[in-house]
Coordinates of C-alpha atoms in Angstrom, one line a residue:
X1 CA -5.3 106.1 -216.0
X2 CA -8.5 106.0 -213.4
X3 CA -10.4 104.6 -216.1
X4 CA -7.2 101.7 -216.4
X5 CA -7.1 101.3 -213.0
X6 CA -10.6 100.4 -212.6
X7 CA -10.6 97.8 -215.0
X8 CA -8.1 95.9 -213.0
X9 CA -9.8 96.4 -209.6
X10 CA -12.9 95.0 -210.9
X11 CA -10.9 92.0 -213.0
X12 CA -9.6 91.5 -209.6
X13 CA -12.6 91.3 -207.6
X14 CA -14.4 88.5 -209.9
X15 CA -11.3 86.7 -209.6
X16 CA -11.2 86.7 -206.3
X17 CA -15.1 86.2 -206.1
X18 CA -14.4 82.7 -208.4
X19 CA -12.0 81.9 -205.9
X20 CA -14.3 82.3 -202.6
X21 CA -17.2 80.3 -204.6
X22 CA -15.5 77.3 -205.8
X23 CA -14.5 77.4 -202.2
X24 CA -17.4 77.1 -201.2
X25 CA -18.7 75.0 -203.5
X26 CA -15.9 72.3 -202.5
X27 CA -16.8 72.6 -199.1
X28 CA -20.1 71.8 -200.2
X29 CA -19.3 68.8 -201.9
X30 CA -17.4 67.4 -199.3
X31 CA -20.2 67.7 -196.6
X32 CA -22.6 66.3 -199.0
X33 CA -20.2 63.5 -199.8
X34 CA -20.0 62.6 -196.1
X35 CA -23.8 62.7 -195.6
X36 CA -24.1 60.3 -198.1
X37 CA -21.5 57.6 -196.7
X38 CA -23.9 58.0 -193.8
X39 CA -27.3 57.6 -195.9
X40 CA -24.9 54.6 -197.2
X41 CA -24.4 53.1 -193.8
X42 CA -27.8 53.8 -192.6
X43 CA -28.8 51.6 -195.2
X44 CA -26.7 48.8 -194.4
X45 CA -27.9 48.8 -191.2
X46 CA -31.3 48.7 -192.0
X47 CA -30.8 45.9 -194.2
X48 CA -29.7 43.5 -191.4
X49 CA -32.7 44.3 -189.1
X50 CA -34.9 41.3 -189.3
X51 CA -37.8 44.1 -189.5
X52 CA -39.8 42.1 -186.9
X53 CA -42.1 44.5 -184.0
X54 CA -39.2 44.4 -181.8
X55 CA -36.8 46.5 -184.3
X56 CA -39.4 49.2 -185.8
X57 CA -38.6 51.4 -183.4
X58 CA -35.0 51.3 -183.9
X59 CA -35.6 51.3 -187.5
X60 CA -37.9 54.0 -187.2
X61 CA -35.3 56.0 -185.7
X62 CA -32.2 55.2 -188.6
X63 CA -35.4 55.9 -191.3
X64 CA -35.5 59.3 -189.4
X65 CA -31.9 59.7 -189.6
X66 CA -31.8 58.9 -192.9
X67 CA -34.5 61.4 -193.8
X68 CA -32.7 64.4 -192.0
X69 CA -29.2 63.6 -193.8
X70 CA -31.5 63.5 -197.2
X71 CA -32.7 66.9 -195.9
X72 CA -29.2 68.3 -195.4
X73 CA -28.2 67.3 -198.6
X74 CA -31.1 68.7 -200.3
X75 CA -30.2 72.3 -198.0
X76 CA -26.4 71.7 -199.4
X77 CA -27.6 71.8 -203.5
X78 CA -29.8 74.9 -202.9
X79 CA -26.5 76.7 -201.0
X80 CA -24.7 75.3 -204.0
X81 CA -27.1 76.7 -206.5
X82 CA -27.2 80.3 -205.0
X83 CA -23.7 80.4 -205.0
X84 CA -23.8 79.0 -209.1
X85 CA -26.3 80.9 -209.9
X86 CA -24.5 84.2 -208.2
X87 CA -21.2 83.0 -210.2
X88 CA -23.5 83.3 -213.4
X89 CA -24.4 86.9 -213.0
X90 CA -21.0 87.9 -212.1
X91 CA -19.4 85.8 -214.9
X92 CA -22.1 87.3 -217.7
X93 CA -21.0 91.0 -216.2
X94 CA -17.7 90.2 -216.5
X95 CA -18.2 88.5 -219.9
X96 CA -20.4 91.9 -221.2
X97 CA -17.0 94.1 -219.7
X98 CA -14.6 91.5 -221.6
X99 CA -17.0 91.8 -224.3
X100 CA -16.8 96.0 -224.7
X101 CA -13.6 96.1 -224.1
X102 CA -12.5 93.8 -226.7
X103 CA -15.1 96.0 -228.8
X104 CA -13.0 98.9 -228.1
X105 CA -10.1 97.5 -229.0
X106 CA -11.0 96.4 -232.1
X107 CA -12.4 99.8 -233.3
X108 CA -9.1 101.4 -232.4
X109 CA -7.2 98.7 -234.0
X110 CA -9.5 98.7 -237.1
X111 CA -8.8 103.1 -237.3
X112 CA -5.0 102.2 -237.0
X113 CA -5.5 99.6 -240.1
X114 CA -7.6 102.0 -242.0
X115 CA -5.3 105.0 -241.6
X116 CA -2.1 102.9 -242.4
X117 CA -4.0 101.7 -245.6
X118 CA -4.7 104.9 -246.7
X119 CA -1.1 105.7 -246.7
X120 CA 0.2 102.2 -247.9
X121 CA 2.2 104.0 -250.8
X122 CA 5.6 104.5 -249.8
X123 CA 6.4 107.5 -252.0
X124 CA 3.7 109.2 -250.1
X125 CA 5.5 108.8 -246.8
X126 CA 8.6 109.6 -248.7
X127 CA 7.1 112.7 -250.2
X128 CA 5.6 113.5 -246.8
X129 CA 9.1 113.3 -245.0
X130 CA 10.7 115.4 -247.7
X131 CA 8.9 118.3 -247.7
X132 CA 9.5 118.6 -243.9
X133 CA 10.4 122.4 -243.3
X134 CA 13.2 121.9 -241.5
X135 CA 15.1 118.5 -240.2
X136 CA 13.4 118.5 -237.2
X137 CA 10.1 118.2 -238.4
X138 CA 11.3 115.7 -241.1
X139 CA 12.5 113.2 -238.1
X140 CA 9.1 114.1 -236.0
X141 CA 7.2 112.9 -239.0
X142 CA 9.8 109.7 -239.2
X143 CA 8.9 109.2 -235.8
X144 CA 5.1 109.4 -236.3
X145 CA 5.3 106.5 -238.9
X146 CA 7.6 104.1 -236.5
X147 CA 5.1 105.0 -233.4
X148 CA 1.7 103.9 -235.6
X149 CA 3.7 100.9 -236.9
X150 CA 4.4 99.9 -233.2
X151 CA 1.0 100.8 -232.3
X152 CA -0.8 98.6 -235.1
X153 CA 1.6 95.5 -233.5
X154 CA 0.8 96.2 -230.0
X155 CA -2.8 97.2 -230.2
X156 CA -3.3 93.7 -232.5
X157 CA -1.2 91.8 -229.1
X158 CA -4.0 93.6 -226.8
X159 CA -6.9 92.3 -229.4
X160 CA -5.5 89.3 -229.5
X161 CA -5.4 89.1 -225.7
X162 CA -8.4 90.5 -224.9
X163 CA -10.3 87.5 -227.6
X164 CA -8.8 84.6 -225.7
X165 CA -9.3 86.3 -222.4
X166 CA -13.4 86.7 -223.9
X167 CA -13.2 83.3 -224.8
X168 CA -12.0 81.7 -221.7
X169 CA -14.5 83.7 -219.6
X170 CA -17.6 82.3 -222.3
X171 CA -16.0 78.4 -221.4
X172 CA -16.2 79.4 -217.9
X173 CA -19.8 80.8 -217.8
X174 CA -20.6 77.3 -220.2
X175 CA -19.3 75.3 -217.4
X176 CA -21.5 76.8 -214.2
X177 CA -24.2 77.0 -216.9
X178 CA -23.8 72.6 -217.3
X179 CA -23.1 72.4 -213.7
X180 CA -26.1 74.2 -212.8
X181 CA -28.3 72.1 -214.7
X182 CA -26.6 68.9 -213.4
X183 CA -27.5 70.4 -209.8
X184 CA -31.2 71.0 -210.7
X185 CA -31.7 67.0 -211.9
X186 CA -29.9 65.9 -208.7
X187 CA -32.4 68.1 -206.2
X188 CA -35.1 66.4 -208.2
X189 CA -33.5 63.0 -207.7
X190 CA -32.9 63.9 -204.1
X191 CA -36.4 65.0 -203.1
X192 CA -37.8 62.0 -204.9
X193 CA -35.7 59.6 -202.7
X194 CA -36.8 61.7 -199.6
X195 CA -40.4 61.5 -200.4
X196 CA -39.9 57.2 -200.3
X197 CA -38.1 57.5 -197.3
X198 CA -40.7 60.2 -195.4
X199 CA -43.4 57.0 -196.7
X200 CA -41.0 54.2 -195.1
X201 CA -41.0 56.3 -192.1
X202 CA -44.9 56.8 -192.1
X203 CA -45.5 52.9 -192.6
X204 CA -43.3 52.2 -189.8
X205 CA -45.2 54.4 -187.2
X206 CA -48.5 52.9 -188.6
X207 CA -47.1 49.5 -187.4
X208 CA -46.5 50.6 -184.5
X209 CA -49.7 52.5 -183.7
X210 CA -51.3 48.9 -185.1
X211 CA -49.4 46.8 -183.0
X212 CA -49.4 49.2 -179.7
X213 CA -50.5 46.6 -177.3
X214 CA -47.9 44.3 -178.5
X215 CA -45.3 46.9 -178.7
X216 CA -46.2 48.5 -175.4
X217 CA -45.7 44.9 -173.8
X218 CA -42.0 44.5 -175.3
X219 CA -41.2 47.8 -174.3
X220 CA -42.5 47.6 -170.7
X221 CA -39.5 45.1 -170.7
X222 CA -36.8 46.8 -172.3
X223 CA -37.7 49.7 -169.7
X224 CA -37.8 47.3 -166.5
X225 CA -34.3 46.4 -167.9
X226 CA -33.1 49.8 -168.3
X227 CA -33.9 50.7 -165.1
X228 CA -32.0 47.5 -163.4
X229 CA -29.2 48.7 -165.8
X230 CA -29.1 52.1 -164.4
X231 CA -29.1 51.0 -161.1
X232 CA -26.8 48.0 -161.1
X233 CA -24.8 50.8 -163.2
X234 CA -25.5 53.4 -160.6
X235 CA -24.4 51.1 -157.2
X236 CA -21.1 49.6 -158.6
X237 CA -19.8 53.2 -159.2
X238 CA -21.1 53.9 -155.8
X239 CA -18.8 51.1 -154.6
X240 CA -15.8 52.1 -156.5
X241 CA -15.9 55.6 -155.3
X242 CA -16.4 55.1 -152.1
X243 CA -13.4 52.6 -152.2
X244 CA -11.1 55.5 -153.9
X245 CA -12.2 57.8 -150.6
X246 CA -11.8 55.1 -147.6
X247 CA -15.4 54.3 -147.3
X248 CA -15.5 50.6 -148.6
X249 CA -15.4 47.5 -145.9
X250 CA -13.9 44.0 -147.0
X251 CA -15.1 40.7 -146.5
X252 CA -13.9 40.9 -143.0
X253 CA -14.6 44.5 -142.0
X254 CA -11.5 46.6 -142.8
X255 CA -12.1 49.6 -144.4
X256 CA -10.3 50.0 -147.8
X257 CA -9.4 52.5 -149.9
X258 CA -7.6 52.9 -153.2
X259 CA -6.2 56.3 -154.1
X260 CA -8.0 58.2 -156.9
X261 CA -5.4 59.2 -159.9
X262 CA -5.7 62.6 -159.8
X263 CA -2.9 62.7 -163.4
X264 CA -5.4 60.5 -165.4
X265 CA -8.3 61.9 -164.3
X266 CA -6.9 65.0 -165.0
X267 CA -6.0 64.0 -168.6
X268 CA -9.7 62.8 -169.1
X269 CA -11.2 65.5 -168.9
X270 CA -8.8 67.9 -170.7
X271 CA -9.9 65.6 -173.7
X272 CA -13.3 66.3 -173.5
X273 CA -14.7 66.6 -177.0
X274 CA -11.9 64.7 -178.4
X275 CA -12.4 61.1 -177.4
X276 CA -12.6 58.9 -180.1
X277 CA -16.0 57.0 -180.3
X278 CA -16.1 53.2 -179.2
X279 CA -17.6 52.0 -181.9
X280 CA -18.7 53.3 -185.7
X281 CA -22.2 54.1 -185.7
X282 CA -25.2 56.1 -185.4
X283 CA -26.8 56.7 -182.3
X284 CA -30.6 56.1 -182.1
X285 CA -31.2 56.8 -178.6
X286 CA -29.4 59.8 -176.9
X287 CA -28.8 61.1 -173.4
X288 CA -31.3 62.0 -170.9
X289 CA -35.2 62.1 -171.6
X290 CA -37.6 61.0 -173.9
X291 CA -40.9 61.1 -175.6
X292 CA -41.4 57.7 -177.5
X293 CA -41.6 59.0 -181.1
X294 CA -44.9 57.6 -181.7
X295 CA -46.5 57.2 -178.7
X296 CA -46.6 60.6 -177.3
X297 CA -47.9 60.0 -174.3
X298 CA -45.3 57.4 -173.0
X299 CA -42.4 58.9 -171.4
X300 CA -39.0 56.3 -171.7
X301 CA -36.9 56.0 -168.6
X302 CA -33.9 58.0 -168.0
X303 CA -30.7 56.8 -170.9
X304 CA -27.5 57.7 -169.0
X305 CA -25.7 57.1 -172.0
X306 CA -26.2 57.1 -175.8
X307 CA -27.5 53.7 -177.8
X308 CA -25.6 53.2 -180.9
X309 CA -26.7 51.1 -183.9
X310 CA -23.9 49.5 -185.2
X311 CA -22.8 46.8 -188.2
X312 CA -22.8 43.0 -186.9
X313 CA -19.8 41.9 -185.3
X314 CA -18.8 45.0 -184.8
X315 CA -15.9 45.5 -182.1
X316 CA -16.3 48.2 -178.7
X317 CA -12.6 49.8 -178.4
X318 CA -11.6 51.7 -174.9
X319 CA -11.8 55.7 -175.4
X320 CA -9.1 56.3 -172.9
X321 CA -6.2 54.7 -170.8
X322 CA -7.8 53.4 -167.6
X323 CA -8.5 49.8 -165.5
X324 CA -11.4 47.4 -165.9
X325 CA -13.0 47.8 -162.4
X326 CA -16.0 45.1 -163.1
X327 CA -17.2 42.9 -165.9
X328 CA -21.2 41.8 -165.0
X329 CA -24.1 40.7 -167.1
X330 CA -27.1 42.4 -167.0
X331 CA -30.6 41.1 -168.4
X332 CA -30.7 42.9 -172.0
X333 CA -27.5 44.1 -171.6
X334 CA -25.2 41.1 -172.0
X335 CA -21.8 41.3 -171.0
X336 CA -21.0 44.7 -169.6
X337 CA -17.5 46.0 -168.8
X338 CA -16.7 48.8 -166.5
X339 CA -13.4 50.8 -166.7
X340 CA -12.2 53.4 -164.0
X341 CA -10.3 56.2 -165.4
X342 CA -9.7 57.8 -162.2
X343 CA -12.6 59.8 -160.9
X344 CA -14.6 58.9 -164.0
X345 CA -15.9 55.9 -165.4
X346 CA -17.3 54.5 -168.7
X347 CA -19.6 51.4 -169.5
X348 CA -19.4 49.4 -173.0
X349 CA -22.6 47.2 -172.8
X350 CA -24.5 45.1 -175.1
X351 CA -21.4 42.9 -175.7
X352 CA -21.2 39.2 -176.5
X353 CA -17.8 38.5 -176.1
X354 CA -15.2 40.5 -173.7
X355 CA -11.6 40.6 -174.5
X356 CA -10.7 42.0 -171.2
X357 CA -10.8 40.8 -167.4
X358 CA -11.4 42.9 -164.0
X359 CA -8.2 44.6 -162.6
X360 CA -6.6 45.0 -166.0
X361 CA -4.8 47.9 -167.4
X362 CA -6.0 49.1 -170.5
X363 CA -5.5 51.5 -173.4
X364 CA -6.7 53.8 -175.4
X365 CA -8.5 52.0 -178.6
X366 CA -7.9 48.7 -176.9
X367 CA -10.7 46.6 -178.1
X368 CA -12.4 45.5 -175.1
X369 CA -15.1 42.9 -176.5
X370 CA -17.9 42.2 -179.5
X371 CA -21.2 43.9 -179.8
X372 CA -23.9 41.3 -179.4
X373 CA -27.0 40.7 -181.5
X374 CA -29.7 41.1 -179.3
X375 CA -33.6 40.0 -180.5
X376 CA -32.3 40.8 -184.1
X377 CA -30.5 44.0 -183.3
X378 CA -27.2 45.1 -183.3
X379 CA -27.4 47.7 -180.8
X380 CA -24.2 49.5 -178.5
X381 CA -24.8 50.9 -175.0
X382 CA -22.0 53.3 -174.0
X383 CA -21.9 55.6 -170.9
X384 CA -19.6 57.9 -169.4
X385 CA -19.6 58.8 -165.2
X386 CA -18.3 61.4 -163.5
X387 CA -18.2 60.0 -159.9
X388 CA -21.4 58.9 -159.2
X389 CA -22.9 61.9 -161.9
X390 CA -24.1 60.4 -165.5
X391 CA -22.7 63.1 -168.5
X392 CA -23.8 63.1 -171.7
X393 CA -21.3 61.6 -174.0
X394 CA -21.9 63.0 -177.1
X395 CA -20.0 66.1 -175.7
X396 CA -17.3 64.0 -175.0
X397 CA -16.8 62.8 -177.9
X398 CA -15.6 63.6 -181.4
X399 CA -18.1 65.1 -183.6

């Protein structure tokens, strides 16, 4: 009984073991599936950079990007070969227990058949009842012949079973065994690819180092405009918060004020982390901070925002219900459009058309203009204000 009861608990666990690794094997899959859509798009968008100095840096950065999904995907085939390879050993256990068992079963069965051969004759059994001692014994030794008849039929059901059940676990440890070999080519395949891309990456930061003068000169400008951004950027907030608490003078003196909606406000920021993003993407420069990636010695101005590489003609949508407070453009930064969501504020720059028109109500996913192509780049600048404080919108938005 112990002995029985065993053999189920242990069928069960390697049941439930195949169950929690294909699980995870799935999940697997899937995350590898969606790192390679993004290898996919990263591609795409390196394809439409014109690849002059202007873009390397950019392109650096999606090469980079590129190499760290690669990297990821690689990490995902080794989790997925642990797990295979654990699924081996506990299948080939599993498969030597199958394996005994159906041993064992077979011996018994083959002593049954050997013992009902031996008394095949008839008249034996016959003679054997018959001299019974008494009629008890005579229907005790009637019984013994129907119980080892009913035992050769069930114990050939159990063989029976216990073959097909041996067979299905030998298909199953066939399969991981194919699958695992499959996995092996496709980490070689992967490493290869990352070993090109790890040499695009290198070539570009050669160029760069080659052509730092020129570089430096293009960047100088880019930073002079970033810094006009973030303080053109900086001031019209200034303006608008002050208006919302009865510091702002019109035209002819009189202090104005609007109201700050305290309800959407409030309903901003309890979706925090769940905005949708304004455009499809992959960011290349983040919030806050930088060293330039090649140049280590050459600090980048302050990003209040996040810079977003995006396909051409791609459309900026709002990320939440609010107003258009401003529409400006800014030198490098095209059309730029402001929109108040009560005591915060987000910026969609780097546009060259805008849908939308100061004082207007918007929506969330309202389109609110066309990402421009600027010096062969299609790059979006978003930011996100609370009052007159920059946050980091990546943990605003949706992963």
């Amino acid at each position: 009984m112990k002995k029985a009861l065993l053999i189920v608990i242990l069928a069960f666990v390697a049941a439930w073991g195949a169950g929690a690794q294909d699980s995870s094997v799935k999940r697997l899959e899937n995350q590898r599936t969606q790192l390679e859509k993004d290898i996919a798009r990263l591609n795409g968008m390196l394809n439409q950079n014109t690849m002059r100095s202007s873009e390397v840096l950019s392109s650096l950065t999606l090469v980079r990007k590129k190499i760290s999904a690669r990297e990821q995907i690689i990490s995902s085939y080794d989790q997925t070969l642990r797990i295979l390879n654990d699924s081996l050993r506990m299948c080939q256990r599993e498969l030597d227990r199958l394996q005994a068992r159906h041993d064992t079963l077979q011996h018994y069965y083959s002593r049954l058949v050997r013992g009902a051969y031996k008394n095949r004759d008839t008249r034996l059994w016959y003679m054997y009842i018959l001299s019974s001692g008494s009629v008890n014994q005579a229907f005790n030794r009637m019984g013994y012949f129907r119980n080892l008849s009913s035992q050769m039929r069930d114990q050939a059901v159990k063989v029976q079973e216990a073959a097909a059940e041996l067979e299905a676990q030998r298909t199953r440890l066939n399969r991981i065994k194919a699958e695992t070999n499959q996995l092996k080519q496709k980490v070689v395949d992967e490493r290869s690819k990352l070993r090109t891309e790890e040499g695009d990456a290198t070539k570009m930061a050669d160029k760069l180092k080659k052509d730092r003068k020129t570089y430096e000169k293009q960047l100088k400008e880019k930073n002079r405009q970033k810094e006009d951004l973030n303080r053109k950027i900086a001031d019209l907030i200034r303006q608008q918060t002050q208006k919302q608490s009865g510091g702002q003078k019109n035209s002819k003196g009189k202090t104005t004020s609007t109201q700050i909606d305290t309800k959407l406000s409030n309903e901003f920021a309890s979706n925090k982390g769940r905005l949708p993003w304004p455009v499809d993407g992959t960011v290349v420069e983040s919030f806050g901070k930088h060293a330039h990636p090649v140049y280590k010695n050459v600090q980048l101005p302050q990003n209040n925002g996040v810079t977003v590489v995006v396909k051409r003609g791609t459309q900026a949508k709002a990320v939440f219900n609010g107003t258009v407070s401003q529409v400006v453009v800014l030198p490098g930064y095209n059309q730029c459009v402001l929109v108040n969501h009560g005591e915060y504020f987000t910026l969609y720059s780097k546009l060259k058309s805008v849908t939308v028109k100061a004082g207007q109500k918007i929506t969330t996913g309202q389109v609110v203009g066309t990402v421009d192509t600027l010096g062969g780049e299609d790059l979006f600048h978003f930011e996100l204000w609370k009052g007159s404080t920059p946050q980091n919108p990546e943990n605003w938005l949706k992963n």
